[in-house]
Coordinates of C-alpha atoms (C1' of nucleotides) in Angstrom, one line a residue:
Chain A
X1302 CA -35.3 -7.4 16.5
X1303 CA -31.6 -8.8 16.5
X1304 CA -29.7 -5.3 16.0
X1305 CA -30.1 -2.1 17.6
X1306 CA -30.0 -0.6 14.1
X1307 CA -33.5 -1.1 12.5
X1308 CA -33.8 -4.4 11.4
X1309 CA -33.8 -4.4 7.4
X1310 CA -37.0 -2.9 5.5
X1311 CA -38.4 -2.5 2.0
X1312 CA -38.5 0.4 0.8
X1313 CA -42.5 1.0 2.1
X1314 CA -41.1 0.0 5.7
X1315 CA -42.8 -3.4 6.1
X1316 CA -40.1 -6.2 6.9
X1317 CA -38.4 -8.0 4.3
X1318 CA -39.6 -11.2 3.1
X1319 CA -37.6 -14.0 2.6
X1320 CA -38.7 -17.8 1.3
X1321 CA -36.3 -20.6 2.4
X1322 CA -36.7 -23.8 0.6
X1323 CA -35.1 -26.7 1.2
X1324 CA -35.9 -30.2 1.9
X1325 CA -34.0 -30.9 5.1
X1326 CA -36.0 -30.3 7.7
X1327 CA -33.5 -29.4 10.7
X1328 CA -31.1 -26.9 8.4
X1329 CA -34.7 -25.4 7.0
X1330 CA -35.8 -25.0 10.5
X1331 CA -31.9 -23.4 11.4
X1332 CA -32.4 -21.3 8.7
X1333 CA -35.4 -19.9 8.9
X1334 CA -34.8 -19.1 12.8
X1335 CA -31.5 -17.4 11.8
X1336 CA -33.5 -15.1 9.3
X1337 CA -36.1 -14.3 11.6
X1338 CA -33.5 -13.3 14.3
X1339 CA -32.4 -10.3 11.8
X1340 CA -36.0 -9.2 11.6
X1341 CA -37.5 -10.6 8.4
X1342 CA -40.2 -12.3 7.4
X1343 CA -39.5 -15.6 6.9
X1344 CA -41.3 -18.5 5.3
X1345 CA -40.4 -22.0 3.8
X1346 CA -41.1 -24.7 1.6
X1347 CA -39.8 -28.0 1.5
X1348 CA -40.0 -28.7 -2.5
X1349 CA -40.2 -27.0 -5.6
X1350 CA -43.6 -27.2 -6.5
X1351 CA -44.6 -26.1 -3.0
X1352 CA -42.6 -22.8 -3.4
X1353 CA -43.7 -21.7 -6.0
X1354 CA -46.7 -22.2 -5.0
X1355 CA -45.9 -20.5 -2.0
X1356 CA -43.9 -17.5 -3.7
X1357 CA -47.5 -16.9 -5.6
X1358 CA -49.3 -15.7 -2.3
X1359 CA -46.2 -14.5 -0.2
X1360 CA -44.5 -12.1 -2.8
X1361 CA -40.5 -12.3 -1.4
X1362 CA -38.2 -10.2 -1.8
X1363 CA -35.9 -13.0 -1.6
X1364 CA -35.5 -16.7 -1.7
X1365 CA -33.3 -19.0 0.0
X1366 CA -33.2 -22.3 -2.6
X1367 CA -31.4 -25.5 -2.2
X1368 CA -30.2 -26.7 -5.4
X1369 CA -30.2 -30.2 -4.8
X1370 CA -34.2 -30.4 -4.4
X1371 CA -35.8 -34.0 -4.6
X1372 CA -38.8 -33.0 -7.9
X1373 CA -36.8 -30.3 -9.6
X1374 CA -33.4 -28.7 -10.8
X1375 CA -32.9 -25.5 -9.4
X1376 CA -31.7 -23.4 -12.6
X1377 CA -35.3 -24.2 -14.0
X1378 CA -36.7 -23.1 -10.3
X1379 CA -35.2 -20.1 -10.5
X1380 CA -36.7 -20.1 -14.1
X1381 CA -39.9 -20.2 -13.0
X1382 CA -40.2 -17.8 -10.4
X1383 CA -38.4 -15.0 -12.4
X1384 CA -41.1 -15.5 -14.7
X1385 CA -43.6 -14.2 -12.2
X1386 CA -41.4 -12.1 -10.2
X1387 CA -38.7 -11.1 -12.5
X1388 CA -36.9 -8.8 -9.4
X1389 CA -36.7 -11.4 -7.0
X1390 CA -33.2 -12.2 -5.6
X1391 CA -31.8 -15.6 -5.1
X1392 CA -29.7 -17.1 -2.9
X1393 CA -28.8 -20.9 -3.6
X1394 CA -27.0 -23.3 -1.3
X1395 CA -25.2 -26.0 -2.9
X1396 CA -22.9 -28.9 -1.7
X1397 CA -19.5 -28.1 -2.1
X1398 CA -18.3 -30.6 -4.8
X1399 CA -21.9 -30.7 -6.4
X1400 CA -22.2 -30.4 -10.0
X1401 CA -22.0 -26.5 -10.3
X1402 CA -22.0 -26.2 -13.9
X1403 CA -25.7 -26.4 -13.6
X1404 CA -25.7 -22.7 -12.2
X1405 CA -22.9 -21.7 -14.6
X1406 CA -23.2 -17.6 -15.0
X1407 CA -25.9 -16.9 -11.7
X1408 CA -23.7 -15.0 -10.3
X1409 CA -23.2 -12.2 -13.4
X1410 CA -27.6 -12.4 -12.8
X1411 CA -26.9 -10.7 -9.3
X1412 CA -27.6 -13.9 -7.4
X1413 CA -25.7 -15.7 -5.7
X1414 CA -24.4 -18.8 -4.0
X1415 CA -23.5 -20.5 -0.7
X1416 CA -21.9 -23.6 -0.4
X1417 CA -23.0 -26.1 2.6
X1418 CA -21.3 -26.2 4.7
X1419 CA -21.5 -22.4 5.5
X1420 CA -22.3 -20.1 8.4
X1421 CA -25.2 -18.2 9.3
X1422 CA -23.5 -15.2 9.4
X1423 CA -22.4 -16.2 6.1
X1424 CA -25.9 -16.6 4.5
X1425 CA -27.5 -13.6 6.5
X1426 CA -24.5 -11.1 5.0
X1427 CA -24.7 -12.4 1.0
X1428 CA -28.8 -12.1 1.5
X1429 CA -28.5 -8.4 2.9
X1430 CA -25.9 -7.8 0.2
X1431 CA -28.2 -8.9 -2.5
X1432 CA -31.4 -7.2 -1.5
X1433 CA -28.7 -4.0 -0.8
X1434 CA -28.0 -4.3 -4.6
X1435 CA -31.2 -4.6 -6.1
X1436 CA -32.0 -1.5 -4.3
X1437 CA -34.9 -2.9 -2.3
X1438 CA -34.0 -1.8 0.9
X1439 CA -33.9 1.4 2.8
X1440 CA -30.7 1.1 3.5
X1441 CA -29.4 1.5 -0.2
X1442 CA -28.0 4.9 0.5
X1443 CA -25.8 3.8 3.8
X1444 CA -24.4 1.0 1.0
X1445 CA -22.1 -1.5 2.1
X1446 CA -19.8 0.1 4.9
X1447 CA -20.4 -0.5 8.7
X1448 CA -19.2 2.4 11.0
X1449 CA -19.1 2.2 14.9
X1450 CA -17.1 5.0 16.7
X1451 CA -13.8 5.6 14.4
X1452 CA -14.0 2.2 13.0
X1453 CA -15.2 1.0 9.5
X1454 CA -15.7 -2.3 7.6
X1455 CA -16.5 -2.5 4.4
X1456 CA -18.5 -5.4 2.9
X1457 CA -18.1 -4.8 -0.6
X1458 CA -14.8 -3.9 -0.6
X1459 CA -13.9 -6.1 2.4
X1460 CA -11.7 -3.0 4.2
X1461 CA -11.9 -2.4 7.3
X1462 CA -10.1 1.0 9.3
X1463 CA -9.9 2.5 12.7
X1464 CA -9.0 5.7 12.5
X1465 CA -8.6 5.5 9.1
X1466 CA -5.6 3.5 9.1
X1467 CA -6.3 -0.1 6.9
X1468 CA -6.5 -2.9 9.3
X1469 CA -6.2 -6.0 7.4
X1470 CA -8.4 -9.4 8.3
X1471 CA -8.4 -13.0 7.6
X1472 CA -11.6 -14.6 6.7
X1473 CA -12.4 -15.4 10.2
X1474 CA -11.4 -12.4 11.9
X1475 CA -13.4 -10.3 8.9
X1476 CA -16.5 -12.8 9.8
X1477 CA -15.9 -12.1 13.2
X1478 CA -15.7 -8.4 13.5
X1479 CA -18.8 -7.8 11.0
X1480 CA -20.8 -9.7 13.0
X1481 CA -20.2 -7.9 16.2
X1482 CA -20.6 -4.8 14.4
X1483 CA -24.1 -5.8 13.1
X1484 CA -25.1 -6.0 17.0
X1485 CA -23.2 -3.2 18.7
X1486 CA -23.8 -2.6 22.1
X1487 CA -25.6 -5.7 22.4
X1488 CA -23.6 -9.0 24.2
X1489 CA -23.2 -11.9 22.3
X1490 CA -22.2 -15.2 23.7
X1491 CA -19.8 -17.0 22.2
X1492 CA -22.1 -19.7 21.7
X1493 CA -24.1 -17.1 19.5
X1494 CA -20.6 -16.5 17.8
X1495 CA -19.9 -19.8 17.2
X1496 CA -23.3 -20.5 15.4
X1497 CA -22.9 -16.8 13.5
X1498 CA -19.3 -17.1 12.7
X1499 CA -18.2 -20.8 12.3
X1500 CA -20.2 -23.4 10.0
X1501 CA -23.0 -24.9 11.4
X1502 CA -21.2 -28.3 11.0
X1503 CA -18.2 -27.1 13.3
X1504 CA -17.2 -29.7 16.3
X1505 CA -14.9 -27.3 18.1
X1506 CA -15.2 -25.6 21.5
X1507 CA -16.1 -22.3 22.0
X1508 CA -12.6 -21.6 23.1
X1509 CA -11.9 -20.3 19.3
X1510 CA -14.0 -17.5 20.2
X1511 CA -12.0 -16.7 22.9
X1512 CA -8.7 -17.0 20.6
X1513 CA -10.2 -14.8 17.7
X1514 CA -11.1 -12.4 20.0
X1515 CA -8.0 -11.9 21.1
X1516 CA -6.2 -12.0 17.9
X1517 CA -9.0 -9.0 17.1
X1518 CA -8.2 -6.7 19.8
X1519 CA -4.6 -7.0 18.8
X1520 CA -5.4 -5.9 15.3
X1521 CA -8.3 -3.2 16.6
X1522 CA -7.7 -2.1 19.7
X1523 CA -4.1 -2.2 20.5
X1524 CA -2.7 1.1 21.3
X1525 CA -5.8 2.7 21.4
X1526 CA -9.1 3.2 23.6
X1527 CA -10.9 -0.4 23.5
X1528 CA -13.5 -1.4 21.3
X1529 CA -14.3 -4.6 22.2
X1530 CA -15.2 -5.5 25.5
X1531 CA -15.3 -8.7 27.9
X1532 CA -18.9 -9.6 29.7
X1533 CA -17.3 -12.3 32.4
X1534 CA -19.4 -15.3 32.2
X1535 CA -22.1 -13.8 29.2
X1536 CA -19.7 -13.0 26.0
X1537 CA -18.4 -10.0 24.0
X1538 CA -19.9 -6.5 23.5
X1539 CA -18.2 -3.8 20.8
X1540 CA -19.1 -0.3 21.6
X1541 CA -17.3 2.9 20.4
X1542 CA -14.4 3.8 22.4
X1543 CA -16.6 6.0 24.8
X1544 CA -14.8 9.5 24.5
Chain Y
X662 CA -27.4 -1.8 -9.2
X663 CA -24.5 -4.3 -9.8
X664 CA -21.7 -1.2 -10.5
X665 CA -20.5 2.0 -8.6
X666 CA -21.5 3.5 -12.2
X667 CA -25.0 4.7 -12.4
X668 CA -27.1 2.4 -14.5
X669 CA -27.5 3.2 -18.2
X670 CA -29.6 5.0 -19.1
X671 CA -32.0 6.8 -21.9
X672 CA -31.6 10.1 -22.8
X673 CA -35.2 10.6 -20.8
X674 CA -33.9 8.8 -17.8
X675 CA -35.8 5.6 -18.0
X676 CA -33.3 2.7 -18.5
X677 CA -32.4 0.9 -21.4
X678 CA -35.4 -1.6 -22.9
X679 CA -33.4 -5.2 -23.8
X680 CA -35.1 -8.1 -25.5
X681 CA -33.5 -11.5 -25.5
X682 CA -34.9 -13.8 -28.2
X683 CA -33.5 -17.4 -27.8
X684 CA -35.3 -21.0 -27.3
X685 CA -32.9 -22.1 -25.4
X686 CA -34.5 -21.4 -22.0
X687 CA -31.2 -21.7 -20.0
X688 CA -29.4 -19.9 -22.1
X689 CA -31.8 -17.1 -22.3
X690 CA -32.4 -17.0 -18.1
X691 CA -28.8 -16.6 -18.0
X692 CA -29.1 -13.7 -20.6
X693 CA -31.8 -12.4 -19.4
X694 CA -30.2 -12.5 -15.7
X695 CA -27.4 -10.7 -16.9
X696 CA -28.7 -7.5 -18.4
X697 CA -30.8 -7.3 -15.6
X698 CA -27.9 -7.1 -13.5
X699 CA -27.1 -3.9 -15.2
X700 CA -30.0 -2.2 -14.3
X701 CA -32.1 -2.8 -17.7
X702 CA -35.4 -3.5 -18.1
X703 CA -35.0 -6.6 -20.0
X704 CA -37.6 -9.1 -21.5
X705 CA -37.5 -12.2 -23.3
X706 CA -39.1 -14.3 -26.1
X707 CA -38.2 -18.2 -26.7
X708 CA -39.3 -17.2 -31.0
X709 CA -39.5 -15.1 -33.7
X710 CA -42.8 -14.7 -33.8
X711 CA -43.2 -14.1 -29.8
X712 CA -40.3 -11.9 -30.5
X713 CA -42.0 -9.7 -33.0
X714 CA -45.5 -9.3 -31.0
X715 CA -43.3 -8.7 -27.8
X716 CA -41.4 -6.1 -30.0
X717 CA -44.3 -3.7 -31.0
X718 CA -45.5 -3.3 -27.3
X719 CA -42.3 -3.3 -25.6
X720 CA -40.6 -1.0 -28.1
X721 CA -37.2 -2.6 -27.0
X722 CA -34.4 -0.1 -27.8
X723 CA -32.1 -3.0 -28.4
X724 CA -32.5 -6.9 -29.0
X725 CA -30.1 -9.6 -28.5
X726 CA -31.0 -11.8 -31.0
X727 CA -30.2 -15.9 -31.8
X728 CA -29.9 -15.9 -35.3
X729 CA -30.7 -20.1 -35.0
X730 CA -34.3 -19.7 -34.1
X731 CA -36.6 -22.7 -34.5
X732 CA -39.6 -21.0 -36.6
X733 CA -37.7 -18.4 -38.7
X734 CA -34.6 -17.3 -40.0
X735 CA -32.4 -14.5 -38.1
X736 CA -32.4 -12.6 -40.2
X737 CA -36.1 -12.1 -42.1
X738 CA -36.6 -11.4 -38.7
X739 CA -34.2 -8.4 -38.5
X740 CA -36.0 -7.3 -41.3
X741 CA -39.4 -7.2 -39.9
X742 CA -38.0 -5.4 -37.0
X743 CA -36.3 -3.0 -38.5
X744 CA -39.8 -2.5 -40.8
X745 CA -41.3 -1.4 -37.9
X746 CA -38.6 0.2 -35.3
X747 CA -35.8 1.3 -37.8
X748 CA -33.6 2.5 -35.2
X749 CA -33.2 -0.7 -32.9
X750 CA -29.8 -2.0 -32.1
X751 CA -29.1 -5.6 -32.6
X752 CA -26.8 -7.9 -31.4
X753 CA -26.7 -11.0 -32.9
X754 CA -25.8 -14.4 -31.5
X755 CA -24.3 -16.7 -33.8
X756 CA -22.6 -20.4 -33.8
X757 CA -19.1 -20.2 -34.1
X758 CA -18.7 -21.5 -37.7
X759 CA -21.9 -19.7 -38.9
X760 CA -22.2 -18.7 -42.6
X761 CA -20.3 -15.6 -41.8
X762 CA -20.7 -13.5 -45.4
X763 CA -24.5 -13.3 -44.4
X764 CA -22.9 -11.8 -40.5
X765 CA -20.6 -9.6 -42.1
X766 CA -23.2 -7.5 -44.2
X767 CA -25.2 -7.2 -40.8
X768 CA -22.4 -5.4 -38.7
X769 CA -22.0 -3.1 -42.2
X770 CA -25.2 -1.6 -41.0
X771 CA -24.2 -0.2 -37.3
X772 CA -25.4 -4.2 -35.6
X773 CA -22.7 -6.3 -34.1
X774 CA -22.8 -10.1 -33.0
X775 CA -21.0 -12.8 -30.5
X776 CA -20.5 -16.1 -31.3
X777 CA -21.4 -19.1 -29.0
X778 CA -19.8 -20.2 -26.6
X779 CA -19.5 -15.9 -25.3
X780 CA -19.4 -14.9 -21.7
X781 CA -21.4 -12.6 -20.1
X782 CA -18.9 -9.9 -19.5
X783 CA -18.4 -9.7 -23.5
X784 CA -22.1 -9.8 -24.2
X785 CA -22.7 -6.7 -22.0
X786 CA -19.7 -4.8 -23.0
X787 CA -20.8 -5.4 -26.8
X788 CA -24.5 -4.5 -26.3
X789 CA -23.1 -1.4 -24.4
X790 CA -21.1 -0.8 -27.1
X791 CA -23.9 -0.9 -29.6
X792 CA -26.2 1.5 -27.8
X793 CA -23.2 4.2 -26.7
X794 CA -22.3 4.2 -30.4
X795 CA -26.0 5.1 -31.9
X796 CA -26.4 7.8 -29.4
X797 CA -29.3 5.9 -27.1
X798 CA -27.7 6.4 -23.9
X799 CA -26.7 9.8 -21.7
X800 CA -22.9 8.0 -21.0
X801 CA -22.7 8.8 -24.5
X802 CA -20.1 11.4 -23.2
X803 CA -18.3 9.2 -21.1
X804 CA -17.5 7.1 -24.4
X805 CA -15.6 4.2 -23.9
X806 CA -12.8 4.9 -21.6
X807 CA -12.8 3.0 -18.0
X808 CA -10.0 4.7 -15.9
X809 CA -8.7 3.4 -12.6
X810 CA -6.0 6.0 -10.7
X811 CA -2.9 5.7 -13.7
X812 CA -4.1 2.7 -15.9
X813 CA -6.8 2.8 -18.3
X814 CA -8.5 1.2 -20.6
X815 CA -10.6 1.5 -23.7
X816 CA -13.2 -0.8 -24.8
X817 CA -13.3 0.7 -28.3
X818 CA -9.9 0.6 -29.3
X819 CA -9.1 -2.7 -27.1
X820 CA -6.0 -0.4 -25.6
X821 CA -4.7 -0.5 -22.5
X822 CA -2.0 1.7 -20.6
X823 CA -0.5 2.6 -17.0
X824 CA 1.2 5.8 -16.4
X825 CA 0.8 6.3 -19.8
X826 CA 3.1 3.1 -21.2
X827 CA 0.6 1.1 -23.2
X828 CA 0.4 -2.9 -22.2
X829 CA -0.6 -5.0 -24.6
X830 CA -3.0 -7.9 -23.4
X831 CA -4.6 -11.2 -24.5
X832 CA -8.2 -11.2 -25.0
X833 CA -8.7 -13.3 -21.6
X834 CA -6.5 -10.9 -19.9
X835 CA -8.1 -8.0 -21.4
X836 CA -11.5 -9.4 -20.6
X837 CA -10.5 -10.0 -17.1
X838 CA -9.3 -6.5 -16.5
X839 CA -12.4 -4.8 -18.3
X840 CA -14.0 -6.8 -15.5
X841 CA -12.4 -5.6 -12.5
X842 CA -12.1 -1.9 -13.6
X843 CA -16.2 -2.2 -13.9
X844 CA -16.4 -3.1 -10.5
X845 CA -13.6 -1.3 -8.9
X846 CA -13.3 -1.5 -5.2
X847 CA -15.4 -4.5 -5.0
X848 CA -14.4 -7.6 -4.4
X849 CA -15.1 -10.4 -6.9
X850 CA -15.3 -14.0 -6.1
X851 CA -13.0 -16.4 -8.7
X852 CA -16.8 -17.5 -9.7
X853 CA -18.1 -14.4 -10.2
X854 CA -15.1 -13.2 -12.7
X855 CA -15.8 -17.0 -14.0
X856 CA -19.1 -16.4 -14.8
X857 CA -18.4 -13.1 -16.3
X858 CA -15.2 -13.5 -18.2
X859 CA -15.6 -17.2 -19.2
X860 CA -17.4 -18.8 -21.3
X861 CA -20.6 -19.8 -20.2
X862 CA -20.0 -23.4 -21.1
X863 CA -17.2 -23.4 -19.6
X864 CA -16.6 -26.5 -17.3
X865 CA -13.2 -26.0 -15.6
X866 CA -12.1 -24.8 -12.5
X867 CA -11.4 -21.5 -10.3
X868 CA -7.6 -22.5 -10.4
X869 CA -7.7 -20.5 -13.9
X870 CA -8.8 -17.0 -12.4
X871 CA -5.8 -17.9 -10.0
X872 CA -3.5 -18.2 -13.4
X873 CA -4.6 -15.1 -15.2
X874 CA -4.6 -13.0 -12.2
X875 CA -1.2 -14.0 -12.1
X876 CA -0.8 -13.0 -16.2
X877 CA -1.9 -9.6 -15.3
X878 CA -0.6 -8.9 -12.4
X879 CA 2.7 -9.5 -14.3
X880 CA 1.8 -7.1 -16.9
X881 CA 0.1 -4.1 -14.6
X882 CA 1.1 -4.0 -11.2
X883 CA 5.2 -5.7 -11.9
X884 CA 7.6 -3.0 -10.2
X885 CA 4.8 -0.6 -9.2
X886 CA 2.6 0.4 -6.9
X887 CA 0.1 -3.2 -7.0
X888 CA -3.8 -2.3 -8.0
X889 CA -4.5 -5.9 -7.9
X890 CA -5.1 -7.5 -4.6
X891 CA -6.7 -10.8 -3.2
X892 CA -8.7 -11.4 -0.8
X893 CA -8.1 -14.6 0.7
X894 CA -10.6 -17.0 1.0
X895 CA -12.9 -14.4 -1.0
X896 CA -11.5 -12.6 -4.2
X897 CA -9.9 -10.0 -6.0
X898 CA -10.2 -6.6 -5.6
X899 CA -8.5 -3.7 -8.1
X900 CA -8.0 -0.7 -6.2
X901 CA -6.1 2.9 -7.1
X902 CA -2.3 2.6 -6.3
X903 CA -0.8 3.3 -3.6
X904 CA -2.6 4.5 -0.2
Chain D
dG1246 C1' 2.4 -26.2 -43.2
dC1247 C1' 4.9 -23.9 -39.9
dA1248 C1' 5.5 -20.7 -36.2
dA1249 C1' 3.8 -17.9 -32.7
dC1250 C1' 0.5 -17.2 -29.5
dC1251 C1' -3.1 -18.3 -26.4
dT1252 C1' -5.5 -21.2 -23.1
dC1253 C1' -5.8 -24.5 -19.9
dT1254 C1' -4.1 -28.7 -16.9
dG1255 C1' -1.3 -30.5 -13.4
dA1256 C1' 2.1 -30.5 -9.9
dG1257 C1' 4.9 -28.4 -6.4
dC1258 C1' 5.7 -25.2 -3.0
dG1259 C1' 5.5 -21.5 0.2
dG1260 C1' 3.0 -19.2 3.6
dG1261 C1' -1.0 -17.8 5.9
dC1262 C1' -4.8 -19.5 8.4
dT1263 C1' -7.1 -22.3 11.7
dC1264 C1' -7.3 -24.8 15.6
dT1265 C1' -5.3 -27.6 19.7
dG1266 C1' -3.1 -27.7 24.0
dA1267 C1' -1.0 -25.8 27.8
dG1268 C1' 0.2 -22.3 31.0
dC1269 C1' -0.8 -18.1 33.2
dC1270 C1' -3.4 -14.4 35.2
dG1271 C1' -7.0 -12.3 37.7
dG1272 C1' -11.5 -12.3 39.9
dC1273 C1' -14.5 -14.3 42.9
dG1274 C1' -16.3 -17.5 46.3
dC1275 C1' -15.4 -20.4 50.1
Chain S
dG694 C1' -5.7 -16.5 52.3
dC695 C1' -6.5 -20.2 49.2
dG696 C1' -8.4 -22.6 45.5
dC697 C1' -11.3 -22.6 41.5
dC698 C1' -13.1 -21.0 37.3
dG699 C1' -13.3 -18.2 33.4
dG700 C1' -10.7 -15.9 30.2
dC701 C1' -6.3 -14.6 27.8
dT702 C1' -2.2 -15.6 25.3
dC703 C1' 1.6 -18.2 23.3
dA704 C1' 3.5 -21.8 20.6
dG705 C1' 3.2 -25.2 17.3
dA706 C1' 1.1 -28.7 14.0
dG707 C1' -1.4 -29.4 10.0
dC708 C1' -3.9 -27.9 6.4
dC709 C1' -5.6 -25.4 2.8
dC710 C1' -5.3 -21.6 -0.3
dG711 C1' -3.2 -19.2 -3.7
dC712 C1' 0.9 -18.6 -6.7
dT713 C1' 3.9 -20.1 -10.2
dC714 C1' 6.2 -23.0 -13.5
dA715 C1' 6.3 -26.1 -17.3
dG716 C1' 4.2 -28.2 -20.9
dA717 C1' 0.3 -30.0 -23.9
dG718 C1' -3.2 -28.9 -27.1
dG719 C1' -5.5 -25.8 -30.0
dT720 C1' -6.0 -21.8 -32.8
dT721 C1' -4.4 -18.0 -35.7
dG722 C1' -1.8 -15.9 -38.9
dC723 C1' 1.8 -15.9 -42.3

DNA sequence: GCAACCTCTGAGCGGGCTCTGAGCCGGCGC
DNA sequence: GCGCCGGCTCAGAGCCCGCTCAGAGGTTGC
């Protein structure tokens, strides 16, 4: 289990399950370990015909689907498995100057879209945010908002306050933050960090984690008991500001 | 559930029964996809005929109907519905330079219709419309008023005021607003509002949400308190005034 | 048939965001 | 005590994102 906080759940309490389909094997396999580090159970397929297939016997909750697959268009994918499982959320990743008109008005369905390349953290918040909305998780009630100690975030309405005084994020820091607050008390390296936070495609050291993390604490913890905290030679910890 | 609003619902509690007859498969998985979204229980039939044997077992309480179906006319089949469930709402969807003398004795008798190209956001809001109006759903009460801190809006009459001073919009604009006040607090990707606002045809680019965002934020939020905020590298948000 | 309005495209610009590099500090080991 | 290493912070360059303006084309209404 990645989180202190129970890993995600369907409403019967089984894990959440989760069909990732795309032909590349390496992001696939990327994928698919990212998912299963929050918990779920994961599957994939590495065409269309195959998930389906697949989808027949596993039963998701969720798929993960590449629009740019080899035998079929995803729109008509997506066509076919509503057919059969008409509440089944989908998340599809798409290049970035792909031709998006062929998923014109998904996102008014409730699914929604990636585009490559993105982060982990990325893909694992928009799935959770999905399955939060079509109410097939435990957590529906707790909704969108993250709370550690005095401090909040807001996924939905991207907010975040400590205190209750607003703090305002950019992307990065927002990405950032969330993502520590999904694994309180637990130490993340800032390896892990860079592979959460930053785009799998990213070239840069993992001195940025070191710079966001300080541009953080100025926002969150200046002036005020610390939140987040330095592990010399392991990475970063957030943990409410003890008493 | 796609809005801080509870889902509609039927007087009994059950949601509202939606069937989408089109052959146009996209078209009607986008539809379909859509009222979903809302929290409906939606089904679909590609003709008439699947459309009538679909009707007398799923007992829809309204149907969104293409009045261009390959096997039958539009509207002998709004008669054989009607035959049998005389209380049904229909929404019709029409080509833009339909014979419109045949459309206008249909909305004479409590039905309405969009014409293609429509976006989502306008098909729901009319189809909402339809059912608040013949007394099918509890939010009957509610009627049509959406009503953020000082500005509000009303679908009915198409007015909308802040503080009280009435602001008169384009239909875009208008459509745009409707579509933040739904989902107030939440932030909405330029796609999303794409998907919902525009058409769903439409090919061009995010850069218009960026211009009409502009329009009304020159309209609402000019020398007050701003409601309308953006998200960078996300969205737009509407939020009360003020603190 | 003309005028007013609406919608969208394109371009320019301003500013925030992201990342690089360098210098500094403090802890820890030699 | 000295040097090294890991982490922190500052400053700055470049880029990208979002905002706005101006204008073309289309549509509506008179």
């Amino acid at each position: 289990m990645n989180t202190r906080n129970a890993a995600l759940t369907r409403s019967d309490g089984t894990p959440v399950r989760v069909l990732v389909v795309d032909d590349e094997p390496d992001l696939a396999e990327v994928v698919t370990g990212a998912l299963r580090y929050e918990g779920w159970d994961v599957r994939s397929a590495g065409s269309a015909d195959a998930a389906l297939r697949e989808a027949r016997t596993f039963r998701p909750d969720a798929v993960v689907l590449d629009i740019m697959l080899p035998d079929r268009d995803g729109l008509s994918v997506l066509r076919d498995l509503r057919a059969e499982q008409p509440h089944v959320c989908v998340l599809f990743l798409t290049a970035r100057d792909a031709v998006e008109d062929r998923i014109n008005g998904i996102t008014a369905g409730g699914d929604d879209y990636v585009t490559k390349p993105f982060s982990l953290g990325e893909l694992v918040a928009r799935l959770q945010g999905l399955l939060r909305r079509a109410g097939m998780t435990r957590e529906r009630a707790a909704g969108s908002l993250l709370v550690v100690g005095d401090l909040e975030l807001d996924e939905d309405a991207h907010e975040v306050t400590r205190g209750g005084d607003p703090i305002d994020l950019s992307p990065t820091e927002f990405q950032l933050l969330r993502c520590l607050m999904r694994h309180t008390r637990r130490v993340l390296s800032k390896t892990q960090l860079l592979d959460l936070v930053w785009s799998y495609d990213f070239g840069g050291q993992a001195h940025v984690v070191e710079l966001y993390i300080s541009y953080l604490r100025k926002k969150i913890d200046s002036g005020r008991a610390p939140m987040i905290h330095t592990v010399r030679g392991t990475g970063y910890v957030l943990r409410p500001a003890h008493r």
